[in-house]
Coordinates of C-alpha atoms and ligand atoms in Angstrom, one line a residue:
Chain V
M1314 CA -7.1 85.7 30.8
N1315 CA -5.0 86.3 28.2
A1316 CA -7.4 87.0 26.0
S1317 CA -9.0 90.0 28.1
L1318 CA -6.2 90.5 28.7
R1319 CA -4.6 91.5 25.0
L1320 CA -8.4 93.5 24.8
R1321 CA -7.5 95.4 27.4
A1322 CA -4.0 96.6 26.0
G1323 CA -5.9 97.4 22.6
L1324 CA -7.6 99.5 24.6
V1325 CA -5.7 101.2 25.5
S1326 CA -3.5 101.9 22.8
I1327 CA -6.2 102.6 21.0
V1328 CA -7.3 105.6 23.7
L1329 CA -3.2 107.1 23.4
L1330 CA -4.0 107.1 20.0
A1331 CA -6.5 109.2 20.4
A1332 CA -5.2 111.1 23.2
F1333 CA -2.2 111.9 20.9
L1334 CA -3.7 112.5 17.5
G1335 CA -6.8 115.4 19.9
I1336 CA -3.8 117.3 21.9
W1337 CA -1.6 117.1 18.4
H1338 CA -4.9 118.4 16.4
L1339 CA -5.5 120.8 19.5
A1340 CA -1.5 122.3 19.7
T1341 CA -1.9 122.4 15.6
R1342 CA -5.0 124.1 14.5
S1343 CA -5.7 127.7 13.8
T1344 CA -7.1 130.0 16.4
G1345 CA -8.9 132.7 13.6
T1346 CA -7.7 135.0 15.1
V1347 CA -6.3 137.9 12.4
A1348 CA -2.9 139.4 13.2
T1349 CA -2.5 143.2 11.3
M1350 CA -0.3 143.3 8.7
S1351 CA 0.0 144.0 5.8
P1352 CA -1.7 142.7 3.4
E1353 CA 1.2 141.8 1.1
Y1354 CA 2.6 140.1 3.7
A1355 CA 0.1 137.4 5.0
K1356 CA -0.5 137.2 1.3
L1357 CA 3.3 135.6 1.1
M1358 CA 2.3 133.6 4.6
G1359 CA -0.7 132.4 4.0
L1360 CA -2.7 131.1 6.3
T1361 CA 0.2 130.4 9.2
A1362 CA 0.0 134.2 9.5
T1363 CA -3.5 135.6 9.0
Q1364 CA -4.9 132.8 10.8
D1365 CA -2.8 132.9 13.5
K1366 CA -2.5 129.1 11.9
S1367 CA 1.0 126.4 13.4
A1368 CA 3.4 125.8 10.8
M1369 CA 3.4 122.0 12.0
P1370 CA 0.5 120.7 9.8
G1371 CA -2.3 118.6 11.9
P1372 CA -3.5 115.2 12.0
L1373 CA -6.3 115.9 9.8
D1374 CA -4.0 117.4 7.3
V1375 CA -1.6 114.8 7.1
G1376 CA -4.1 112.8 6.6
A1377 CA -5.7 113.5 3.8
K1378 CA -1.9 114.2 1.9
L1379 CA -1.3 110.1 3.2
W1380 CA -4.8 108.9 1.9
E1381 CA -3.7 110.9 -1.8
H1382 CA 0.2 109.0 -1.7
L1383 CA -1.8 106.0 -0.9
R1384 CA -4.3 105.9 -3.2
R1385 CA -1.2 106.4 -6.3
P1386 CA 1.5 104.9 -4.3
F1387 CA 3.5 104.6 -8.1
Y1388 CA 3.4 107.4 -10.2
D1389 CA 7.0 108.2 -11.7
N1390 CA 7.0 112.3 -12.8
G1391 CA 10.6 112.8 -13.1
P1392 CA 13.7 112.6 -10.7
N1393 CA 11.6 114.9 -7.8
D1394 CA 8.7 113.2 -7.9
K1395 CA 7.7 109.8 -7.6
G1396 CA 5.0 108.1 -5.4
L1397 CA 6.3 107.2 -2.0
G1398 CA 5.9 103.4 -3.4
I1399 CA 8.3 103.5 -5.5
Q1400 CA 10.8 105.9 -3.1
L1401 CA 10.2 102.5 -0.2
G1402 CA 10.7 100.6 -3.2
Y1403 CA 14.3 101.6 -3.6
S1404 CA 15.4 101.5 -0.4
I1405 CA 14.5 98.1 0.3
A1406 CA 15.8 96.9 -2.8
R1407 CA 19.1 98.5 -1.7
V1408 CA 18.9 97.7 2.0
G1409 CA 17.7 93.9 0.1
T1410 CA 21.1 93.5 -1.3
G1411 CA 23.5 95.0 0.9
Y1412 CA 21.8 92.8 3.9
F1413 CA 21.9 89.9 1.4
L1414 CA 25.3 89.9 0.3
A1415 CA 25.9 90.2 4.2
V1416 CA 24.5 87.3 4.4
L1417 CA 26.1 85.5 2.3
V1418 CA 29.7 87.0 3.8
A1419 CA 28.9 86.9 7.3
I1420 CA 27.2 83.5 8.2
P1421 CA 29.6 81.0 6.6
L1422 CA 32.5 83.3 7.9
G1423 CA 31.3 83.0 11.4
F1424 CA 31.4 79.4 10.8
L1425 CA 34.6 79.3 10.6
I1426 CA 35.9 81.3 12.8
G1427 CA 33.6 79.5 15.7
M1428 CA 35.2 76.6 14.8
S1429 CA 38.3 77.3 14.8
P1430 CA 39.4 78.8 17.5
L1431 CA 42.9 80.0 15.7
L1432 CA 40.7 82.0 13.7
S1433 CA 38.9 83.8 16.2
K1434 CA 42.3 85.0 17.7
A1435 CA 43.7 86.1 15.2
L1436 CA 40.8 88.2 12.9
D1437 CA 39.2 89.3 16.7
P1438 CA 41.3 92.5 16.3
F1439 CA 40.1 93.3 12.8
I1440 CA 36.2 92.9 13.8
Q1441 CA 37.0 94.8 17.0
V1442 CA 38.4 97.9 15.4
L1443 CA 35.7 98.2 12.2
K1444 CA 32.7 97.1 14.3
P1445 CA 32.2 100.4 16.2
I1446 CA 32.9 102.1 12.4
S1447 CA 30.1 104.4 11.7
P1448 CA 28.9 102.7 8.6
L1449 CA 28.3 106.4 7.5
A1450 CA 32.4 107.3 7.8
W1451 CA 32.8 104.3 4.4
M1452 CA 30.9 106.3 2.4
P1453 CA 33.1 108.9 1.2
L1454 CA 35.7 105.8 0.8
A1455 CA 32.6 103.5 -1.4
L1456 CA 31.8 106.7 -3.2
Y1457 CA 35.5 107.4 -4.4
T1458 CA 36.1 104.0 -5.5
I1459 CA 32.8 102.4 -6.7
K1460 CA 31.7 105.6 -8.0
D1461 CA 27.7 104.9 -7.7
S1462 CA 25.8 106.4 -5.4
S1463 CA 23.8 103.6 -5.7
I1464 CA 26.1 100.6 -5.4
S1465 CA 27.5 103.0 -2.0
A1466 CA 24.7 102.9 -0.5
I1467 CA 24.0 98.9 -1.2
F1468 CA 28.2 98.8 0.3
V1469 CA 27.1 100.3 3.1
I1470 CA 24.4 98.9 4.1
F1471 CA 26.6 95.7 3.5
I1472 CA 29.0 97.1 6.1
C1473 CA 26.4 97.7 8.5
S1474 CA 24.8 94.8 8.3
I1475 CA 27.9 92.3 8.6
W1476 CA 28.8 92.7 12.3
P1477 CA 25.8 92.1 14.5
M1478 CA 25.5 88.8 12.2
L1479 CA 29.5 87.7 11.7
L1480 CA 29.8 87.7 16.0
N1481 CA 26.7 86.5 16.8
T1482 CA 26.8 83.6 13.8
V1483 CA 30.6 83.2 15.5
F1484 CA 28.8 83.3 19.4
G1485 CA 26.7 80.7 18.4
V1486 CA 29.0 77.9 16.8
A1487 CA 31.6 78.8 19.8
S1488 CA 29.1 78.0 22.3
V1489 CA 26.8 75.1 21.1
R1490 CA 26.7 72.2 23.9
K1491 CA 29.8 70.2 24.2
E1492 CA 28.0 67.4 25.3
W1493 CA 25.7 67.6 21.4
I1494 CA 29.2 68.7 20.0
N1495 CA 30.4 65.0 22.5
V1496 CA 27.2 63.0 20.8
A1497 CA 28.3 63.9 17.3
R1498 CA 31.7 62.6 17.9
T1499 CA 30.7 59.3 19.7
L1500 CA 28.5 58.5 16.5
E1501 CA 32.0 59.5 14.3
V1502 CA 30.0 61.9 12.4
G1503 CA 32.4 64.0 10.3
T1504 CA 33.0 67.7 10.4
F1505 CA 30.0 68.5 7.6
R1506 CA 27.7 66.2 9.1
R1507 CA 28.8 67.7 12.0
A1508 CA 27.9 71.6 11.3
F1509 CA 24.6 71.0 9.3
T1510 CA 23.4 68.0 11.9
V1511 CA 23.9 69.4 15.2
I1512 CA 26.1 72.9 14.6
L1513 CA 23.1 75.1 13.0
P1514 CA 20.6 74.1 14.6
A1515 CA 22.1 74.6 17.7
A1516 CA 23.5 78.3 16.8
A1517 CA 20.4 78.6 14.6
P1518 CA 18.4 80.8 17.4
T1519 CA 21.5 82.9 17.9
I1520 CA 22.7 83.1 14.4
L1521 CA 18.7 84.2 13.9
T1522 CA 18.8 86.9 16.4
G1523 CA 21.8 88.6 14.8
M1524 CA 20.2 88.4 11.4
R1525 CA 17.1 90.9 13.1
I1526 CA 19.8 93.4 14.6
S1527 CA 21.1 93.5 11.1
I1528 CA 18.0 94.0 9.5
G1529 CA 17.3 97.1 12.4
I1530 CA 20.6 98.5 11.7
A1531 CA 20.4 98.2 8.3
W1532 CA 16.6 100.4 8.0
L1533 CA 18.3 102.7 9.9
V1534 CA 21.3 103.3 7.7
I1535 CA 19.5 103.4 4.8
V1536 CA 17.9 107.2 5.3
A1537 CA 20.7 107.7 6.3
A1538 CA 22.9 107.0 3.4
E1539 CA 20.5 108.4 0.4
M1540 CA 19.8 111.2 2.2
L1541 CA 23.6 111.4 1.4
V1542 CA 23.6 110.1 -1.6
G1543 CA 20.2 111.8 -2.9
G1544 CA 18.7 109.8 -6.5
T1545 CA 15.8 108.0 -5.6
G1546 CA 14.9 106.0 -2.0
I1547 CA 12.6 106.7 0.8
G1548 CA 15.9 109.2 2.9
Y1549 CA 15.9 111.6 -0.2
F1550 CA 12.7 111.4 0.1
V1551 CA 12.4 113.1 3.3
W1552 CA 15.7 114.8 2.6
N1553 CA 13.6 116.1 -0.9
E1554 CA 10.8 116.9 1.4
W1555 CA 12.4 119.3 4.1
N1556 CA 13.9 121.6 0.7
N1557 CA 10.5 121.6 -0.4
L1558 CA 9.2 122.6 2.9
S1559 CA 6.8 120.0 3.0
I1560 CA 6.3 119.2 6.8
T1561 CA 3.2 116.8 5.8
N1562 CA 5.5 114.7 3.7
V1563 CA 8.2 114.7 5.5
I1564 CA 5.9 113.0 8.6
I1565 CA 4.3 110.8 6.2
A1566 CA 7.7 109.8 5.2
I1567 CA 8.8 108.9 9.2
L1568 CA 5.4 107.2 10.0
L1569 CA 5.5 104.8 7.2
I1570 CA 9.4 104.1 7.8
G1571 CA 8.1 102.6 10.8
V1572 CA 5.7 100.9 9.1
V1573 CA 8.5 98.9 6.7
G1574 CA 11.2 98.9 10.0
M1575 CA 8.5 97.1 12.1
L1576 CA 7.3 94.7 9.2
L1577 CA 11.0 93.8 8.2
D1578 CA 11.4 92.9 12.1
Q1579 CA 8.3 91.0 12.4
I1580 CA 9.5 89.0 9.0
L1581 CA 13.1 88.1 10.5
A1582 CA 11.0 87.8 14.3
R1583 CA 8.5 85.1 12.4
F1584 CA 11.6 83.3 11.1
T1585 CA 13.5 83.6 14.5
R1586 CA 10.7 81.6 16.1
M1587 CA 11.2 79.5 13.4
V1588 CA 14.4 77.5 14.3
T1589 CA 14.0 78.0 18.2
F1590 CA 13.4 75.0 19.8
P1591 CA 13.0 74.4 23.4
E1592 CA 14.9 73.2 26.2
Chain H
M776 CA 33.8 36.1 30.4
T777 CA 37.4 36.0 30.5
G778 CA 40.1 37.6 28.4
K779 CA 40.9 41.1 28.7
F780 CA 37.9 43.0 26.6
I781 CA 39.1 46.3 27.6
S782 CA 42.0 46.7 28.9
I783 CA 43.9 50.3 29.7
E784 CA 46.8 50.3 31.0
G785 CA 49.1 53.1 32.6
I786 CA 46.8 56.3 31.7
A787 CA 47.7 58.7 33.2
K788 CA 46.0 63.0 32.8
R789 CA 47.9 66.0 33.9
Y790 CA 46.5 69.2 33.6
P791 CA 48.2 72.1 33.8
G792 CA 48.1 73.9 37.4
A793 CA 49.1 76.8 38.8
G794 CA 52.3 79.0 37.7
G795 CA 53.5 76.1 35.3
S796 CA 53.6 73.1 37.9
T797 CA 50.7 70.2 36.1
T798 CA 48.3 68.3 38.3
A799 CA 47.6 64.7 37.7
V800 CA 44.4 63.8 38.4
F801 CA 45.7 60.3 38.3
E802 CA 48.8 58.3 37.0
N803 CA 49.2 54.9 36.4
L804 CA 46.2 53.8 36.3
W805 CA 45.5 50.0 35.4
L806 CA 42.2 48.8 34.9
S807 CA 40.4 45.7 32.7
M808 CA 36.7 44.3 32.0
A809 CA 36.2 40.9 30.9
R810 CA 32.9 41.2 27.8
G811 CA 30.2 40.8 29.2
E812 CA 30.9 42.1 32.8
F813 CA 28.7 45.1 34.0
C814 CA 31.4 47.4 35.7
C815 CA 30.7 50.4 38.2
V816 CA 33.3 53.0 39.2
I817 CA 32.7 53.8 43.2
G818 CA 34.8 57.4 44.1
H819 CA 34.4 61.2 45.3
S820 CA 33.3 63.9 43.6
G821 CA 36.8 65.2 41.5
C822 CA 38.5 61.5 42.0
G823 CA 38.6 60.9 38.2
K824 CA 35.9 58.6 37.5
T825 CA 34.1 60.6 34.9
T826 CA 37.8 62.5 32.5
V827 CA 38.6 57.9 32.8
L828 CA 34.8 57.1 31.5
N829 CA 35.3 60.2 28.4
I830 CA 39.2 58.4 27.6
L831 CA 37.6 55.1 27.7
A832 CA 34.7 56.4 24.7
G833 CA 37.5 58.4 22.7
L834 CA 35.9 61.8 24.1
D835 CA 39.2 62.5 25.8
A836 CA 43.1 61.4 25.0
P837 CA 45.2 60.3 28.5
S838 CA 48.6 62.1 28.5
E839 CA 50.4 58.6 28.6
G840 CA 49.0 55.8 28.0
A841 CA 46.8 53.2 25.9
V842 CA 43.0 51.7 26.5
I843 CA 42.9 48.4 24.2
V844 CA 39.9 47.5 23.1
D845 CA 38.8 43.7 21.5
G846 CA 42.5 43.4 21.3
Q847 CA 43.1 47.7 19.7
A848 CA 44.4 50.5 21.2
I849 CA 41.7 53.0 20.7
S850 CA 42.3 56.4 18.8
G851 CA 39.5 59.1 19.4
T852 CA 35.6 58.0 19.0
S853 CA 34.0 54.3 18.1
L854 CA 30.6 53.9 16.8
D855 CA 32.1 50.4 19.3
R856 CA 31.4 52.4 22.7
A857 CA 28.1 54.3 23.2
V858 CA 28.1 57.4 25.6
I859 CA 24.9 57.1 28.0
F860 CA 24.8 60.8 29.1
Q861 CA 24.5 61.9 33.0
S862 CA 22.9 65.2 31.1
H863 CA 21.1 63.0 28.2
A864 CA 22.1 64.9 26.1
L865 CA 19.4 64.7 23.5
L866 CA 19.2 67.1 20.3
P867 CA 16.3 69.5 21.8
W868 CA 15.4 70.0 18.1
R869 CA 14.4 66.7 17.6
T870 CA 12.2 64.3 18.0
V871 CA 12.9 60.9 20.0
L872 CA 12.5 59.1 16.9
G873 CA 14.3 61.9 15.5
N874 CA 16.6 61.5 18.7
V875 CA 17.7 57.7 17.6
G876 CA 17.1 57.2 14.2
Y877 CA 20.0 60.0 14.1
A878 CA 22.3 57.7 15.9
V879 CA 21.2 55.0 13.7
S880 CA 21.8 56.5 10.2
S881 CA 24.9 57.7 11.2
K882 CA 25.8 54.6 12.2
W883 CA 24.4 53.0 8.4
R884 CA 24.6 55.8 6.4
S885 CA 23.4 53.7 3.0
W886 CA 20.6 53.2 5.0
D887 CA 17.1 54.2 3.8
R888 CA 14.5 56.7 5.6
A889 CA 12.2 53.8 6.4
K890 CA 15.0 51.3 7.0
V891 CA 16.1 53.6 9.8
R892 CA 13.0 54.5 10.7
A893 CA 12.4 51.0 12.1
H894 CA 15.4 50.2 13.5
A895 CA 15.3 53.4 15.4
Q896 CA 11.3 52.1 16.5
T897 CA 12.7 48.4 17.8
F898 CA 14.7 50.3 20.9
I899 CA 12.4 52.5 21.2
D900 CA 9.6 50.3 21.7
L901 CA 12.6 47.8 23.8
V902 CA 13.1 51.7 26.3
G903 CA 9.6 51.2 26.5
L904 CA 9.1 54.8 25.0
T905 CA 6.5 53.5 22.1
G906 CA 3.5 56.3 21.8
S907 CA 6.3 58.9 22.3
E908 CA 8.0 58.8 18.8
H909 CA 7.1 62.2 18.0
K910 CA 7.4 64.3 20.8
R911 CA 10.7 66.4 21.8
P912 CA 12.3 66.2 24.6
S913 CA 11.2 69.1 25.7
E914 CA 8.2 67.2 26.1
L915 CA 9.3 64.2 27.8
S916 CA 9.8 63.9 31.7
G917 CA 13.2 63.6 33.2
G918 CA 13.2 60.1 33.1
M919 CA 11.6 59.1 30.5
K920 CA 15.1 61.5 28.1
Q921 CA 16.8 59.0 29.9
R922 CA 15.7 56.2 28.3
V923 CA 16.0 58.1 24.7
G924 CA 19.4 58.4 25.4
I925 CA 19.2 54.9 26.5
A926 CA 17.8 53.8 22.9
R927 CA 20.1 56.1 21.0
A928 CA 23.5 54.6 22.5
L929 CA 22.2 50.5 22.1
S930 CA 20.2 51.8 18.9
I931 CA 24.1 51.2 16.9
T932 CA 24.8 47.9 18.6
P933 CA 27.7 48.9 19.8
K934 CA 30.4 46.3 21.5
M935 CA 30.2 48.7 25.0
M936 CA 28.5 51.2 26.5
L937 CA 29.7 53.4 29.0
M938 CA 27.7 55.5 31.2
D939 CA 28.0 58.7 33.4
E940 CA 25.8 58.6 36.5
P941 CA 22.9 58.4 34.5
F942 CA 20.2 58.1 36.9
S943 CA 21.3 61.0 39.4
A944 CA 19.5 63.4 38.5
L945 CA 16.1 61.0 38.2
D946 CA 13.4 60.7 41.6
A947 CA 14.4 57.3 43.0
L948 CA 11.1 55.5 41.8
T949 CA 12.3 56.0 37.9
R950 CA 15.6 55.6 38.7
G951 CA 14.5 52.0 40.2
T952 CA 12.5 51.6 37.5
L953 CA 15.5 52.3 34.4
Q954 CA 18.5 49.9 36.2
D955 CA 15.8 47.4 35.7
E956 CA 15.2 47.8 32.4
V957 CA 18.8 49.2 31.7
R958 CA 20.0 45.3 34.3
R959 CA 17.4 43.5 31.7
I960 CA 18.6 44.9 28.7
C961 CA 22.7 44.1 29.3
L962 CA 22.1 40.6 30.6
E963 CA 20.2 39.8 27.5
T964 CA 22.5 41.3 24.7
G965 CA 25.6 40.3 27.6
Q966 CA 26.8 43.7 26.4
T967 CA 29.7 44.9 28.4
A968 CA 29.0 48.1 30.8
F969 CA 30.9 50.7 32.4
M970 CA 28.9 52.9 34.4
I971 CA 29.8 55.4 36.9
T972 CA 27.7 55.6 40.3
H973 CA 27.4 57.7 43.6
D974 CA 25.1 55.0 44.4
V975 CA 26.6 51.7 46.2
D976 CA 22.8 49.9 45.9
E977 CA 23.2 50.7 42.3
A978 CA 26.4 49.3 41.9
I979 CA 25.4 46.3 43.9
Y980 CA 22.8 45.6 42.0
L981 CA 23.9 46.5 38.6
A982 CA 27.8 45.6 38.7
D983 CA 29.7 42.6 38.1
K984 CA 32.6 44.4 39.0
I985 CA 33.4 47.2 41.1
F986 CA 36.0 49.3 41.2
L987 CA 36.7 51.8 44.3
M988 CA 38.8 54.9 43.5
T989 CA 40.9 56.8 45.9
N990 CA 40.4 60.8 46.3
G991 CA 42.3 62.9 43.2
P992 CA 44.4 64.2 42.9
G993 CA 46.4 61.1 42.4
A994 CA 43.6 59.5 42.7
V995 CA 44.4 55.2 42.3
L996 CA 41.8 52.9 41.4
A997 CA 42.5 50.9 45.4
E998 CA 40.2 48.1 45.0
V999 CA 38.1 45.3 42.6
V1000 CA 35.3 44.2 44.7
E1001 CA 33.6 41.2 43.2
N1002 CA 30.1 41.4 43.9
P1003 CA 28.9 38.2 45.6
L1004 CA 25.4 38.8 44.4
P1005 CA 23.6 36.0 42.9
R1006 CA 23.1 36.6 39.1
D1007 CA 19.2 36.6 39.0
R1008 CA 19.4 39.0 41.3
G1009 CA 16.2 40.8 42.3
R1010 CA 16.3 45.0 43.4
T1011 CA 14.0 44.3 46.3
D1012 CA 15.2 42.3 48.2
L1013 CA 18.8 42.4 47.3
H1014 CA 19.4 43.3 51.0
R1015 CA 18.0 39.9 52.2
H1016 CA 20.8 38.3 50.5
P1017 CA 23.6 37.5 53.9
L1018 CA 26.3 38.7 51.8
Y1019 CA 25.2 42.5 51.2
Y1020 CA 25.8 44.2 54.4
A1021 CA 29.2 43.0 54.4
L1022 CA 29.5 43.8 50.8
R1023 CA 27.8 47.3 51.3
N1024 CA 29.4 47.5 54.8
H1025 CA 33.3 47.5 52.5
I1026 CA 32.1 50.0 50.0
I1027 CA 30.9 52.7 52.5
D1028 CA 33.4 51.8 54.6
F1029 CA 36.3 52.8 51.6
L1030 CA 34.0 55.9 50.9
V1031 CA 33.7 57.5 54.2
T1032 CA 37.3 56.5 55.6
R1033 CA 39.4 54.4 53.4
S1034 CA 39.2 57.0 50.0
K1035 CA 41.1 59.3 52.2
S1036 CA 44.0 57.3 53.7
F1037 CA 43.9 54.8 51.2
T1038 CA 47.6 55.6 49.6
A1039 CA 49.2 57.0 53.0
E1040 CA 48.4 53.8 53.8
K1041 CA 49.8 51.8 51.2
P1042 CA 52.7 53.0 49.8
D1043 CA 53.4 49.5 48.3
H1044 CA 50.2 49.2 46.5
D1045 CA 50.8 47.9 42.8
P1046 CA 48.9 49.9 40.4
R1047 CA 49.2 47.0 37.9
N1048 CA 48.1 44.5 40.6
V1049 CA 45.0 45.4 42.5
P1050 CA 43.8 43.9 45.0
V1051 CA 40.9 42.0 44.2
V1052 CA 38.2 41.7 47.1
H1053 CA 35.9 38.8 47.3
I1054 CA 33.3 39.1 50.3
G1055 CA 32.6 37.3 52.6
K1056 CA 34.6 34.2 51.1
P1057 CA 37.1 32.3 54.3
G1058 CA 40.7 34.1 54.0
L1059 CA 38.8 36.7 52.6
T1060 CA 39.6 39.6 50.6
I1061 CA 42.8 39.7 48.6
A1062 CA 44.0 37.9 45.7
S1063 CA 45.7 39.1 42.7
G1064 CA 44.0 41.1 40.0
S1065 CA 44.5 38.3 37.3
D1066 CA 41.9 36.7 35.7
E1067 CA 43.1 32.9 36.9
Q1068 CA 41.7 34.0 40.9
R1069 CA 39.2 36.0 39.9
Q1070 CA 36.0 33.7 41.9
T1071 CA 33.1 33.6 39.3
W1072 CA 30.3 33.6 40.2
I1073 CA 27.8 29.4 39.9
P1074 CA 24.2 29.6 39.9
G1075 CA 22.8 28.0 43.2
T1076 CA 26.2 27.5 45.9
S1077 CA 25.4 30.6 47.1
P1078 CA 24.8 30.7 50.3
G1079 CA 21.9 31.2 52.7
L1080 CA 20.0 32.9 49.5
T1081 CA 16.7 30.4 49.7
A1082 CA 16.7 32.6 52.8
Ligands
ADP1106 N1 39.6 71.1 31.7 C1 40.2 71.0 33.3 N2 41.7 71.4 33.2 C2 41.7 70.6 34.7 N3 41.4 70.6 35.7 C3 40.6 69.8 35.1 C4 39.8 70.0 33.8 N4 38.8 68.9 34.4 C5 38.6 68.6 34.7 N5 39.9 68.3 35.6 C6 39.7 68.3 36.9 O1 39.9 67.0 37.1 C7 39.0 65.8 38.3 C8 38.7 65.2 37.5 O2 37.5 65.5 36.5 P1 35.9 64.1 37.0 O3 37.1 63.4 35.7 O4 35.4 65.3 36.3 O5 36.1 63.7 38.0 P2 35.0 62.9 38.7 O6 34.2 62.5 37.5 O7 35.1 61.7 39.4 O8 34.2 63.8 39.3 C9 38.5 67.3 38.7 O9 39.7 67.5 39.8 C10 38.1 68.3 37.7 O10 39.0 69.8 39.1
MG1107 MG1 32.1 63.1 36.8

């Protein structure tokens, strides 16, 4: 029953993909009609003008180019021509560093705030103001103070991934069931042991959910941040290829951004499943 | 069975009410229990039973007054007083063995893993859960979960057990078996037990003394009813005992009518000397609350049990 549902869903997915690729192909193919124009102009404009070829690449162009990229993901021909693997690597490293630093700050801090009603109330106004700030708004300030574009990008990732983790940790810790806390209290379990044996496991699913939201946001933000700071990374690649008017490469980059984002999300989803307990 | 093992001395619990006033759940409540005694509290919802139990457990502090256990005023929770929660309160990410073991390792910090395990296993066996050690709470039925709760409470070999309506969420059949188990274990180990219940028959079966509380706010402990049934009573033939109906009617009567009107009818009620009711004794009911005058049950002298 379940297997057959999955099979049918898979089939529908494939049909939808095929339909999408088909329409894409039809919409972008060259019709072969030759417009009357001066030969110089025709030469300048290439197939777009002469055979009414759409400026938009078709799925076959993208596929061929993608294959080319996948065969040589790590080549490095100087600052403006690096393999996609290298560019993605830079982005993932920045996201990883900023995110990891955010985890180190958000989870202990969230624990403190969640366990202390005083801190919770005292810090609430700051969090409320800081949380809605677009992470990119920090960029000029970061560039001015840090004076290093790559570290500034990491800082922006740090700032954008800290809030969901912090708020979820606070919420998870503060809403641990009273009866579980009471169990620990009647067993005279000390604060420290209580934090690790009761509060952490009880809040873990909520914390991990926050971490999952954060990694998603971090991956969204890194593309924009790298477009701003330039140099390396998949965001810079997209911007650079747009300046080169290579729509094919832009499409490939979009596709890869999606795939990497999905993988990051799946990793966190797996961790979340590991700490989730049935009640 | 004499002396005051637990003594609640003039406790009050007040909460801030609407508009700056305070409402007292109860004021000046006195209550005592002897070592090895099984006491049940009966009263309507909201009269403050859970509050009393939480204060006894040390989970909650009284606004006034003190609780003396074994000659010492309590402050906070203690491993000497185990609580069996109404909602079992098992840690869902731990197995049965993990839950009981958590309590064991909390009491004996220096024990190694094998020793904790062996000790926990003893109590899992005691409540009849052998074979389910590695199941998680979500894989257990309501009755089994409550058994784990009982095993966890017993595993720390407490001086007393506090139970807040431990069986109220269970079906009648499971409740019956668990009542049998709890009674057996408490008799075997000489536990002092304090149990809140809504079930009059449960109180009659389990308790040596039944505390009747009036309705809140401003609830008072109205009477202490001595259970006249023999110690070796069985759950299924309770109702054959000649004093059973008198006892049951007395409690039901209290719950239905007197719990509301008690405070108005007895303005001279002395909370320090709560009347002790002896059902079926000629001259009946009221004696003073002191220990010397309490009639203890002597096996074999029960009128009419042989019928
Ligand atoms: N935190 C609280 N704030 C205000 N009132 C409370 C609080 N906790 C309990 N109460 C009141 O105390 C009374 C007694 O509650 P409880 O001990 O739970 O009653 P019972 O267990 O007998 O049903 C109730 O009327 C309840 O409204
Ligand atoms: Mg209650």
